[in-house]
CSV table of C-alpha atoms in Angstrom, one decimal:
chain,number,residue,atom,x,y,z
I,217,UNK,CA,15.5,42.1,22.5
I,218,UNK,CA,15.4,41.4,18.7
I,219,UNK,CA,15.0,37.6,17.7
I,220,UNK,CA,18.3,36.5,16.7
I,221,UNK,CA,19.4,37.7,20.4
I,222,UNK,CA,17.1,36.0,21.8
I,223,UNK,CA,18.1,33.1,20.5
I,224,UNK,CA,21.7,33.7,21.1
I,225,UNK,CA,21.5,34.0,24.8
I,226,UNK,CA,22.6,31.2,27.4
I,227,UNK,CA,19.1,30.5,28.5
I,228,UNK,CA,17.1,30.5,24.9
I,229,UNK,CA,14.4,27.9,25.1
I,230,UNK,CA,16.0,25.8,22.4
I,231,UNK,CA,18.9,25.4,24.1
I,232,UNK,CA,17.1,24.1,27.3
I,233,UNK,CA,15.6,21.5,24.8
I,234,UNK,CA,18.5,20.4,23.4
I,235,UNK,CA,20.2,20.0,26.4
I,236,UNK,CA,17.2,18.0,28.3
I,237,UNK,CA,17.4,15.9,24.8
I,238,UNK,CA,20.9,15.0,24.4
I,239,UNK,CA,21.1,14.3,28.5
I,240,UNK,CA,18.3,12.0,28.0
I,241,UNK,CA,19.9,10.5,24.7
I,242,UNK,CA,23.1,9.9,27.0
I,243,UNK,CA,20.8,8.3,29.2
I,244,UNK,CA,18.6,5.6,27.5
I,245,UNK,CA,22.4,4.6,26.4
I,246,UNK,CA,24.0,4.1,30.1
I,247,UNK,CA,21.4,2.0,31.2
I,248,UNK,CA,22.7,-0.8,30.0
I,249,UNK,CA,26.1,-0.5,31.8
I,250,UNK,CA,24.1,1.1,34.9
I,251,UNK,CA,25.5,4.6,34.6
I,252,UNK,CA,23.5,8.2,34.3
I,253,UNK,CA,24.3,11.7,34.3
I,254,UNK,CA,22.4,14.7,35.7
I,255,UNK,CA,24.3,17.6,34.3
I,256,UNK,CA,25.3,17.5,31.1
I,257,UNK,CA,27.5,20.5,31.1
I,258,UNK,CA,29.4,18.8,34.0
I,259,UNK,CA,28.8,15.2,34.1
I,260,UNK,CA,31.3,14.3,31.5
I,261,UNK,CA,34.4,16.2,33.2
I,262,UNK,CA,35.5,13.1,34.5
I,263,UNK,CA,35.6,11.2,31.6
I,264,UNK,CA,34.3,8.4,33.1
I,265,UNK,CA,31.0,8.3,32.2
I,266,UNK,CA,31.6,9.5,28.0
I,267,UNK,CA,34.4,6.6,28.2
I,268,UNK,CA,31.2,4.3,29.1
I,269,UNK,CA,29.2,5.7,26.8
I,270,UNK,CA,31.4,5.4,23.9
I,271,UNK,CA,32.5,2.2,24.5
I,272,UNK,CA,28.4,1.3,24.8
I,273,UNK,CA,28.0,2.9,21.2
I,274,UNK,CA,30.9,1.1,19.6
I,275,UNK,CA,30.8,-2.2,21.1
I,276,UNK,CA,34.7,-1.6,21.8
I,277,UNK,CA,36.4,-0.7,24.3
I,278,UNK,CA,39.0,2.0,24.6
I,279,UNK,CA,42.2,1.8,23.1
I,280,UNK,CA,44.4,2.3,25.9
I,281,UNK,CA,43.9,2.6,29.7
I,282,UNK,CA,42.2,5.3,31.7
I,283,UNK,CA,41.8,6.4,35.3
I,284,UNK,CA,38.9,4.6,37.3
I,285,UNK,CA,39.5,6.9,40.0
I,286,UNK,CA,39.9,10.3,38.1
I,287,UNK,CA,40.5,12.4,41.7
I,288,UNK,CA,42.9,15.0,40.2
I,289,UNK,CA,42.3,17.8,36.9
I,290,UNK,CA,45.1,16.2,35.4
I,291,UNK,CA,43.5,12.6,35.8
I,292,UNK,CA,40.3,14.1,34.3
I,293,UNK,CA,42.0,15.2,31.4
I,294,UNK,CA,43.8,12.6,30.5
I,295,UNK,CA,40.6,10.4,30.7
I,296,UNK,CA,38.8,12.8,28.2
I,297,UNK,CA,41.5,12.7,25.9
I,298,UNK,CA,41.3,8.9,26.2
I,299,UNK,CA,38.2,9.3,24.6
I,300,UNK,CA,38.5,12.0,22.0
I,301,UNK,CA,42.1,9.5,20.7
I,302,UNK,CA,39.4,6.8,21.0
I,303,UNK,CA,36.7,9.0,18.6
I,304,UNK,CA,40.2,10.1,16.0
I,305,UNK,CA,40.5,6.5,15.7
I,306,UNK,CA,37.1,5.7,14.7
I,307,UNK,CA,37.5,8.5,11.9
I,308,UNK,CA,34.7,10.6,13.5
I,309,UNK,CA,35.6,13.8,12.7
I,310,UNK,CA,35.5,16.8,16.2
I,311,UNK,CA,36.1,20.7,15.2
I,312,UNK,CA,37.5,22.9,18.0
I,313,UNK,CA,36.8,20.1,20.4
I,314,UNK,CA,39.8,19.3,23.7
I,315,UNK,CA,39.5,17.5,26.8
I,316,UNK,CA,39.7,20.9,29.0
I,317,UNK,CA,36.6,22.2,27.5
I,318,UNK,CA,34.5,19.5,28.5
I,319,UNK,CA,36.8,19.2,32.3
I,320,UNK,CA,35.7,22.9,31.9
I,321,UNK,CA,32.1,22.4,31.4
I,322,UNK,CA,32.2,24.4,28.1
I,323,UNK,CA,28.2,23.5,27.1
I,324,UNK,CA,28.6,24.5,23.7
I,325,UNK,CA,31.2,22.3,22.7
I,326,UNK,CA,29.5,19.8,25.1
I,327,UNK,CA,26.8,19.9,23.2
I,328,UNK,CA,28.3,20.0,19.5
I,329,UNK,CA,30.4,16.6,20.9
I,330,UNK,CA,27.3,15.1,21.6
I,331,UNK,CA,25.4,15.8,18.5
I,332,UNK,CA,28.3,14.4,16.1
I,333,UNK,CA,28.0,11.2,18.2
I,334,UNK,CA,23.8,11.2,17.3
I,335,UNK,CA,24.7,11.5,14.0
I,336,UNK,CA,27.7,8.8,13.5
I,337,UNK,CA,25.6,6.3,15.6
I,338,UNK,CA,21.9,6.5,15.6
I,339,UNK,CA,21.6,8.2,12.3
I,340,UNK,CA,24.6,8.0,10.0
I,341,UNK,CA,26.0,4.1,11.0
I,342,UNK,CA,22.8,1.9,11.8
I,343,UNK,CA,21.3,0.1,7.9
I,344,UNK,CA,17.4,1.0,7.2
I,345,UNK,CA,14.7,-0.9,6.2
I,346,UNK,CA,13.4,0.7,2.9
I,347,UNK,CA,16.4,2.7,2.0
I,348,UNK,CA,17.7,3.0,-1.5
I,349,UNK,CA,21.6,2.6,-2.9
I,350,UNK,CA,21.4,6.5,-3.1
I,351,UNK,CA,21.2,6.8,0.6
I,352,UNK,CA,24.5,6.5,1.4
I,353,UNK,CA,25.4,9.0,-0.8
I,354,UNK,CA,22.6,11.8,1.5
I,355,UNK,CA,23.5,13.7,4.4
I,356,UNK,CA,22.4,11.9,7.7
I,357,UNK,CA,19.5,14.9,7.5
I,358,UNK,CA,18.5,14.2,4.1
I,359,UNK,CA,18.6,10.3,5.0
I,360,UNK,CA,16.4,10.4,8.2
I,361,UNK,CA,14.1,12.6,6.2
I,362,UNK,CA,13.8,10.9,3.2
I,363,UNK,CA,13.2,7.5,5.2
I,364,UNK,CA,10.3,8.8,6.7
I,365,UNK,CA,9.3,10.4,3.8
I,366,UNK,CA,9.1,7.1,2.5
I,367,UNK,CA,6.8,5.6,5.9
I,368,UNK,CA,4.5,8.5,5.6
I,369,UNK,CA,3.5,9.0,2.0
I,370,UNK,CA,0.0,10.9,2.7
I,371,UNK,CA,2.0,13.5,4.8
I,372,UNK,CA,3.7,16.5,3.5
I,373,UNK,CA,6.9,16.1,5.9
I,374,UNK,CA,9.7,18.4,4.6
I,375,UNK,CA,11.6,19.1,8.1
I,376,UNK,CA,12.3,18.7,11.4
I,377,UNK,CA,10.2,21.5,12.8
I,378,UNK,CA,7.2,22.7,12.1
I,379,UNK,CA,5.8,19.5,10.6
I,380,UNK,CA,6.0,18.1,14.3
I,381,UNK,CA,3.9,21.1,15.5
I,382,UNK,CA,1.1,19.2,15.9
I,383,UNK,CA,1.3,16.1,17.0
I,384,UNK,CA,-0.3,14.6,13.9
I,385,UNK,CA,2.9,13.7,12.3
I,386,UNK,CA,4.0,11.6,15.2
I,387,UNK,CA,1.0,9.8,14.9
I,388,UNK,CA,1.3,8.9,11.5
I,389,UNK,CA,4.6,7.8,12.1
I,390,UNK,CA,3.6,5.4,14.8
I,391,UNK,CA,1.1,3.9,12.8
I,392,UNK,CA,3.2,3.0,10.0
I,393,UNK,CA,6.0,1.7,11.7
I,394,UNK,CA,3.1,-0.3,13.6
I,395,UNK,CA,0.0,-0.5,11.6
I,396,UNK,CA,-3.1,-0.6,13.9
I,397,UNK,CA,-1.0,0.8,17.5
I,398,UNK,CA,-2.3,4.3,15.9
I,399,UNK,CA,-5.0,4.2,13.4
I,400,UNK,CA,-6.8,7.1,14.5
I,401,UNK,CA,-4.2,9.6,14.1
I,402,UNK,CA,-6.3,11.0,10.8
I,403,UNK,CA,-9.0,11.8,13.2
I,404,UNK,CA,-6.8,14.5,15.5
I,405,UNK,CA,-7.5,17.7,16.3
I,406,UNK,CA,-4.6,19.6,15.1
I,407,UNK,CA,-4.9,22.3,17.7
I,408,UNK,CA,-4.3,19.8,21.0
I,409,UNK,CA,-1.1,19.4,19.7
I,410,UNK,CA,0.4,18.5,23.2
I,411,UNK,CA,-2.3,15.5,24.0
I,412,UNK,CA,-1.4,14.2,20.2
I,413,UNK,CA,2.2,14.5,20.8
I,414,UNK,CA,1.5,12.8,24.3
I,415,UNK,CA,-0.7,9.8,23.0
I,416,UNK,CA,1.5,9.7,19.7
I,417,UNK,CA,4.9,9.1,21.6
I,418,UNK,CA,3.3,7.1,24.6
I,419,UNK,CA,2.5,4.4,22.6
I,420,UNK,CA,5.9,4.5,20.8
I,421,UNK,CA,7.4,4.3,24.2
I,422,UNK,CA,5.4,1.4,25.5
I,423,UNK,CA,5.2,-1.1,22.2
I,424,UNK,CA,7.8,0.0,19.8
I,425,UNK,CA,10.9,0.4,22.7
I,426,UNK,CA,11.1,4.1,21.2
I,427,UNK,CA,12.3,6.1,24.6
I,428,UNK,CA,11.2,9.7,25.2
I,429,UNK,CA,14.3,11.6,24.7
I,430,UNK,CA,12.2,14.3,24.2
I,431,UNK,CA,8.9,15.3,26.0
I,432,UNK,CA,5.9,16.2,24.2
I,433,UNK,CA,5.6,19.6,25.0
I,434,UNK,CA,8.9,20.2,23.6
I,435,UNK,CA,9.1,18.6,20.5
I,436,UNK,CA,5.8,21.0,19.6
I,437,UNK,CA,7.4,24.2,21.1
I,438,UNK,CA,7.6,26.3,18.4
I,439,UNK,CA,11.2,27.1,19.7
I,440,UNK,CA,12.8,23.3,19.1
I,441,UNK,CA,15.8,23.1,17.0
I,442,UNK,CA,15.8,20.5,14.2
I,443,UNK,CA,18.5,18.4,16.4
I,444,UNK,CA,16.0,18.0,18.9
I,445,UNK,CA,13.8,16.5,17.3
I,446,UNK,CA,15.8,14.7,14.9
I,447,UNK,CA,17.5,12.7,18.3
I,448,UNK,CA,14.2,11.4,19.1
I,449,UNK,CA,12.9,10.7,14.9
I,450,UNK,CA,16.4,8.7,15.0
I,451,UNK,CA,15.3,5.8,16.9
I,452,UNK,CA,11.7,4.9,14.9
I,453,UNK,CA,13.9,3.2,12.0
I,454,UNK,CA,14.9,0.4,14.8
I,455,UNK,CA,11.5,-0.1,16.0
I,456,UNK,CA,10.2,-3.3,16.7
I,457,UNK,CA,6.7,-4.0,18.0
I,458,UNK,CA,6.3,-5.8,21.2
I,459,UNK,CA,3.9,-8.7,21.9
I,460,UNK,CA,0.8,-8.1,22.8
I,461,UNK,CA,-0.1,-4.5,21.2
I,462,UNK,CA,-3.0,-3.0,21.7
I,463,UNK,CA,-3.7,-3.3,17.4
I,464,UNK,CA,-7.0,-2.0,16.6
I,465,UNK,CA,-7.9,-2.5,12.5
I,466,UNK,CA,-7.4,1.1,10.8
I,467,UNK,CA,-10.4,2.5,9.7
I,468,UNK,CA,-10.8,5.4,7.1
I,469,UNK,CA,-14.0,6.0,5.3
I,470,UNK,CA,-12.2,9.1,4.1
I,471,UNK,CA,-10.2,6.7,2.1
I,472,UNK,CA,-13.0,4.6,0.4
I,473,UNK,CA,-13.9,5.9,-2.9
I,474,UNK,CA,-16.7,5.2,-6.0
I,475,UNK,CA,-16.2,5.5,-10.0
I,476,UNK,CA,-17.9,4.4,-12.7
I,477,UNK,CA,-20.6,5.6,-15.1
I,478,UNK,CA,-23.1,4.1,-12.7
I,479,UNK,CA,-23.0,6.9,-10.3
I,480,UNK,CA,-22.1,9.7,-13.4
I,481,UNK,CA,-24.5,12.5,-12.7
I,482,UNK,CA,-25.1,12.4,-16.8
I,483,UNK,CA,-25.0,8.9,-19.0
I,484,UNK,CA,-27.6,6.4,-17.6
I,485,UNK,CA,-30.7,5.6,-19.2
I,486,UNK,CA,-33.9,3.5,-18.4
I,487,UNK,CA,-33.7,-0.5,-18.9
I,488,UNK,CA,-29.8,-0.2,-19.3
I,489,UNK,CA,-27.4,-1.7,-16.8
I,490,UNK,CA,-25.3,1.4,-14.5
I,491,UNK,CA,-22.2,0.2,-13.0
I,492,UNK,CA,-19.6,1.4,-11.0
I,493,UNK,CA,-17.4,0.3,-8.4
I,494,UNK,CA,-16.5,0.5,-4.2
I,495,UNK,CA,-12.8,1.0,-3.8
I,496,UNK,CA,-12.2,0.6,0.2
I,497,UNK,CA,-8.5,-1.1,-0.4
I,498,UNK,CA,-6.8,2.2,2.0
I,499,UNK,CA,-9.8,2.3,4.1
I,500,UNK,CA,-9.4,-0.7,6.5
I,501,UNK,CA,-12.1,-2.9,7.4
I,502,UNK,CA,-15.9,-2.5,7.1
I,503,UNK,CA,-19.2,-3.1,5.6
I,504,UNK,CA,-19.8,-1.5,2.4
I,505,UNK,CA,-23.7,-0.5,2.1
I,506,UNK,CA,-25.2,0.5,-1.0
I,507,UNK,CA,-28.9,2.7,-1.6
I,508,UNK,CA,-30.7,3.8,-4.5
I,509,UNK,CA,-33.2,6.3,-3.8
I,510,UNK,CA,-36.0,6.6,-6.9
I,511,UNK,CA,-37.2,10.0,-8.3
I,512,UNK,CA,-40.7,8.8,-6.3
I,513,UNK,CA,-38.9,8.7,-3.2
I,514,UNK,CA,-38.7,4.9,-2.5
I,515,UNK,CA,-35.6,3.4,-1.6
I,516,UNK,CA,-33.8,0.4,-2.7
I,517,UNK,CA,-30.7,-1.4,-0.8
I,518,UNK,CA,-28.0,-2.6,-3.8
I,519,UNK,CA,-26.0,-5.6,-3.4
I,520,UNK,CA,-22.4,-5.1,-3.4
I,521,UNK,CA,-20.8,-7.8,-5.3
I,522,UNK,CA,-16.6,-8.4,-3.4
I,523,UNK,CA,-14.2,-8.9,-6.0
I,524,UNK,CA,-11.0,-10.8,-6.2
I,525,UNK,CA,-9.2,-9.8,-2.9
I,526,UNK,CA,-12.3,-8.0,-1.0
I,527,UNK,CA,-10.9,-4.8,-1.8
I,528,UNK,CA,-12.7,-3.5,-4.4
I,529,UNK,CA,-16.9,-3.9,-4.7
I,530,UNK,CA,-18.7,-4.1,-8.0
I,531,UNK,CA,-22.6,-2.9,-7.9
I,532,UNK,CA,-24.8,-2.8,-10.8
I,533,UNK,CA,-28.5,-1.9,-11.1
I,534,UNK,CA,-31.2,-1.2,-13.4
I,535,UNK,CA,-33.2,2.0,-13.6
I,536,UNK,CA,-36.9,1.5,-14.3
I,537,UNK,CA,-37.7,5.5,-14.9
I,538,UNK,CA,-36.8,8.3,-16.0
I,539,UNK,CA,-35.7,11.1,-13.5
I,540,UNK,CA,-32.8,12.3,-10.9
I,541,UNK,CA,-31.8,9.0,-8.3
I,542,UNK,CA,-29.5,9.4,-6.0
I,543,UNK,CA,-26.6,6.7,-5.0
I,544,UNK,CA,-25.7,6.5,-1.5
I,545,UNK,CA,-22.6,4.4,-0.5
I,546,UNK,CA,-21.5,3.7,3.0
I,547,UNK,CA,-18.4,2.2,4.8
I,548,UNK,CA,-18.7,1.1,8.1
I,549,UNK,CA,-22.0,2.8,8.3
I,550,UNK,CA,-20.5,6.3,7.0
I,551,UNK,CA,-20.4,8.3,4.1
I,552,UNK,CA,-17.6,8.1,1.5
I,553,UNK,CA,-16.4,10.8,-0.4
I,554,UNK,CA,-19.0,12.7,-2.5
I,555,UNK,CA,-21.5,10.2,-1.3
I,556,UNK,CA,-24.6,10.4,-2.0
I,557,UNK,CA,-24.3,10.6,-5.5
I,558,UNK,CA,-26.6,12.5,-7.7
I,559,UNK,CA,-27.7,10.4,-11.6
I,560,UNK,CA,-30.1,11.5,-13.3
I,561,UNK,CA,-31.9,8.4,-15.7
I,562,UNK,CA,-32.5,9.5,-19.3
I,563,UNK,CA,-34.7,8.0,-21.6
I,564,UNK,CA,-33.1,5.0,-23.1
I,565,UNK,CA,-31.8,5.4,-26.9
I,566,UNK,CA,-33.4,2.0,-28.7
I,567,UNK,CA,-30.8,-0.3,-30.0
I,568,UNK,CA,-32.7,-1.2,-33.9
I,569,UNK,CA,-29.9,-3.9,-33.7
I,570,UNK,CA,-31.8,-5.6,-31.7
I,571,UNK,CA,-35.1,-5.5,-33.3
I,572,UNK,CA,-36.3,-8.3,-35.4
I,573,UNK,CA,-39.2,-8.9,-38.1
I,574,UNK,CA,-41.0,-11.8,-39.2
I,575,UNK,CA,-44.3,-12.9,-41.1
I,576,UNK,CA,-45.7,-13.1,-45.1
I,577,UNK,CA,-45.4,-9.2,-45.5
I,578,UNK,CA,-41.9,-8.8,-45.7
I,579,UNK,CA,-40.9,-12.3,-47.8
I,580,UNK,CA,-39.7,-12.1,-51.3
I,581,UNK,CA,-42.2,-14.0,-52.7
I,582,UNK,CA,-46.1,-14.6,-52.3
I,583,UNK,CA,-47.4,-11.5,-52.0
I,584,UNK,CA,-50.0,-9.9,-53.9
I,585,UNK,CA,-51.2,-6.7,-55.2
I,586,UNK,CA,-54.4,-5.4,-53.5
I,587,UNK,CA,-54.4,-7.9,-50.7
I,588,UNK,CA,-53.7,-7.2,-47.0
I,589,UNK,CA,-50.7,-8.9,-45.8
I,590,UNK,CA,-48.9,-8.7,-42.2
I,591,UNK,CA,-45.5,-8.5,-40.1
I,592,UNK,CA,-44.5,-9.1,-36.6
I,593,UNK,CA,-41.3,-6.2,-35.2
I,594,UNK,CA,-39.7,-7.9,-32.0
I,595,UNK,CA,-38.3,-5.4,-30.0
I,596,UNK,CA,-37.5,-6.9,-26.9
I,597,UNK,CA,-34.1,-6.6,-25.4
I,598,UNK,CA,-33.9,-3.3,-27.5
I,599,UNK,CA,-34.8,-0.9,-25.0
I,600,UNK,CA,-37.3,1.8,-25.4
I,601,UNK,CA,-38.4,4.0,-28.4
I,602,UNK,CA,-40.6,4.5,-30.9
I,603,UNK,CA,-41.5,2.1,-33.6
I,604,UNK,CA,-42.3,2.7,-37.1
I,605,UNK,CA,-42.5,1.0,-40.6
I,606,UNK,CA,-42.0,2.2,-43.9
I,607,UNK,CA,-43.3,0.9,-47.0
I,608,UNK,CA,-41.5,1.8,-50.4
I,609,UNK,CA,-43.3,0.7,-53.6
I,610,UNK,CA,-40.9,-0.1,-56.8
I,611,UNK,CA,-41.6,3.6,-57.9
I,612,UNK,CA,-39.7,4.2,-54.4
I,613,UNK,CA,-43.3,6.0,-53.3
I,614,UNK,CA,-43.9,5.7,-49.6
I,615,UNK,CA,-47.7,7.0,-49.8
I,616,UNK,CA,-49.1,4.1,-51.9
I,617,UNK,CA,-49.1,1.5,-49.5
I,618,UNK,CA,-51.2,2.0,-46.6
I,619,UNK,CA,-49.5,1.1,-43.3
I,620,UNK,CA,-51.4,-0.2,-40.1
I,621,UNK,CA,-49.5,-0.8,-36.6
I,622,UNK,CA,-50.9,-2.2,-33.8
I,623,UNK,CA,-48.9,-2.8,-30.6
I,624,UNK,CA,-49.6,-6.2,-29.2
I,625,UNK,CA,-47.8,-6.4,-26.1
I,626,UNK,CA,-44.7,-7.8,-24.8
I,627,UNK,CA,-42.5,-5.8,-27.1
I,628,UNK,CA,-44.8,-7.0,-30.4
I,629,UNK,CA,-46.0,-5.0,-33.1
């Protein structure tokens, strides 16, 4: 049987989705008045219970009066149309929708009823947290996904379908509606897609108030309509975290990072200051540990200064030799990205700013011709290199002046 079908026919899998979905959505709804239905397809006929449900969605009741005790098809239908008048009235818009096709049990148009009420009332009615002006102006699909988009920023979420597959999603979800319920989500194996659904909408259950309309091996069936899951996504914007959860502080080394010319595999150079910096602001919590391993093999633990905020670490050492180092940085006892970094320590360019000379020899005056006279060249603070001196004579010869150097110690010569 080709695909299309497949999908047609009375018992495709989506449909038994949609159907468990929408008679759980109906539900989580009655509760409150102490009503349920069973059968979707043929709990409504009375009109009864989607007069108690509508009035439970509106906060009104209906506009004129209906039969409590609906024994008789014609009681029945009048009571649905009690409703569908009470839904005209509202301005929610049915197509090809009467009271004797849901008397009838006509699924289809059961379900398509049911739907437009998700829509008007969990997606298209309740005001968001986060949203924009522009969402009003979105289709209830664009809105709901653009409002996640908006909660889960390091997720590429562009539907209702296969973005779910996995569980990972959900997780992600959870977490940022409730920082902490879900931290590891990150961690999940993306092919136990039905324990990360489980865990995922578990804990949405239990602190957020977010009921399972939909089970977790359903909303990653490969076979799940976009309604579906949209039903269940529908009820996160509400969310509101219970006391007492079970928040545990997110942690992400994955999400610590390192720059600077410091850790540069190319740049540093003996004697001169390398500094860079520990970014763990999306990481969460933890220690940030800091080695520098030495071309001979020794290792050195580097302090890691906290900056304004604890965020952000700066870390500055001094390389004494020449040769590849390596930089290892840790959060929470693991590896960041790139870490361990390799550097290798050129020989440092002198700075001649920095050099100074004093003594008789270089004076203007009181100098004379044939007789040894001296100099002292500072060159401390000016790094490494070497030293010469040049003598000019007022012919501009630099061979007729004989030049003697002797290197003193502590940066004296």
């Amino acid at each position: 049987m080709p695909v299309t079908e497949k999908d047609l026919a009375e018992d495709a899998p989506w449909k038994k989705i949609q159907q468990n979905t929408f008679t759980r959505w109906i539900n989580e709804h009655l509760k409150c008045v102490n009503k349920r239905i069973v059968d979707l397809q043929l709990d409504l006929g009375d009109g009864l219970r989607l007069i108690a449900l509508l009035e439970v969605l509106s906060q009104k009741n209906m506009y004129r009066k209906y039969h409590s005790r609906p024994n008789f098809r014609q009681m029945k239908l009048e009571n649905v149309s009690v409703a569908l008048e009470f839904l005209e009235r509202e301005n929610i818009k049915l197509v090809s929708i009467d009271s004797k096709a849901i008397v009838d049990g006509n699924l289809k148009l059961i379900l398509g009823l049911v739907w437009t009420l998700i829509l008007h009332y969990s997606i298209s009615m309740p005001m968001w947290e986060g949203e924009d002006e522009e969402a009003e102006s979105k289709t209830p699909k664009q809105r709901l996904l653009g409002w996640i988009q908006h909660k889960v920023p390091d997720l590429p979420i562009n539907n209702f379908s296969q973005d779910w597959r996995n569980g990972k999603a959900l997780g992600a979800l959870v977490d940022s509606c409730a920082p902490g319920l879900c931290p590891d989500w990150e961690t999940w194996d993306p092919v136990k897609p039905v324990e990360n659904a489980t865990e995922a909408m578990q804990l949405a259950d239990e602190w957020l108030g977010i009921p399972q309309v939909i089970a977790p091996e359903e909303i990653i069936d490969p076979s799940v309509d976009e309604q579906s899951v949209m039903t269940y996504l529908s009820q996160f914007p509400k969310a509101k975290l219970k006391p007492g959860a079970p928040l545990k502080p997110k942690l992400n080394p994955k999400k610590a990072r390192a720059y600077g010319p410091g850790i540069e595999p190319t740049g540093n150079q003996v004697l001169r200051p390398a500094v860079f910096t520990v970014d763990t602001f999306s990481a969460g919590q933890g220690q940030v540990t800091v080695y520098l391993d030495h071309p001979d093999g020794t290792r050195e633990e580097l302090k890691a200064e906290p900056n304004e905020g604890k965020k952000t670490y700066g870390v500055t050492y001094v390389p004494k030799v020449m040769g590849p180092h390596k930089v290892t940085v840790l959060f929470a006892g693991q590896q960041i990205p790139k870490s361990p970094f390799e550097v290798n320590v050129d020989k440092a360019m002198g700075d001649a700013s920095k050099v100074t000379a004093k003594g008789p020899g270089i004076e203007l005056v009181g100098n004379v011709a044939n007789k040894p006279t001296y100099f002292d060249i500072y060159t401390a603070g000016a790094g490494t290199g070497d030293v010469t001196a040049m003598i000019r004579d007022p012919q501009s010869r630099q061979n007729s002046v004989e030049v003697m150097m002797e290197d003193k110690g502590d940066s004296v010569y």
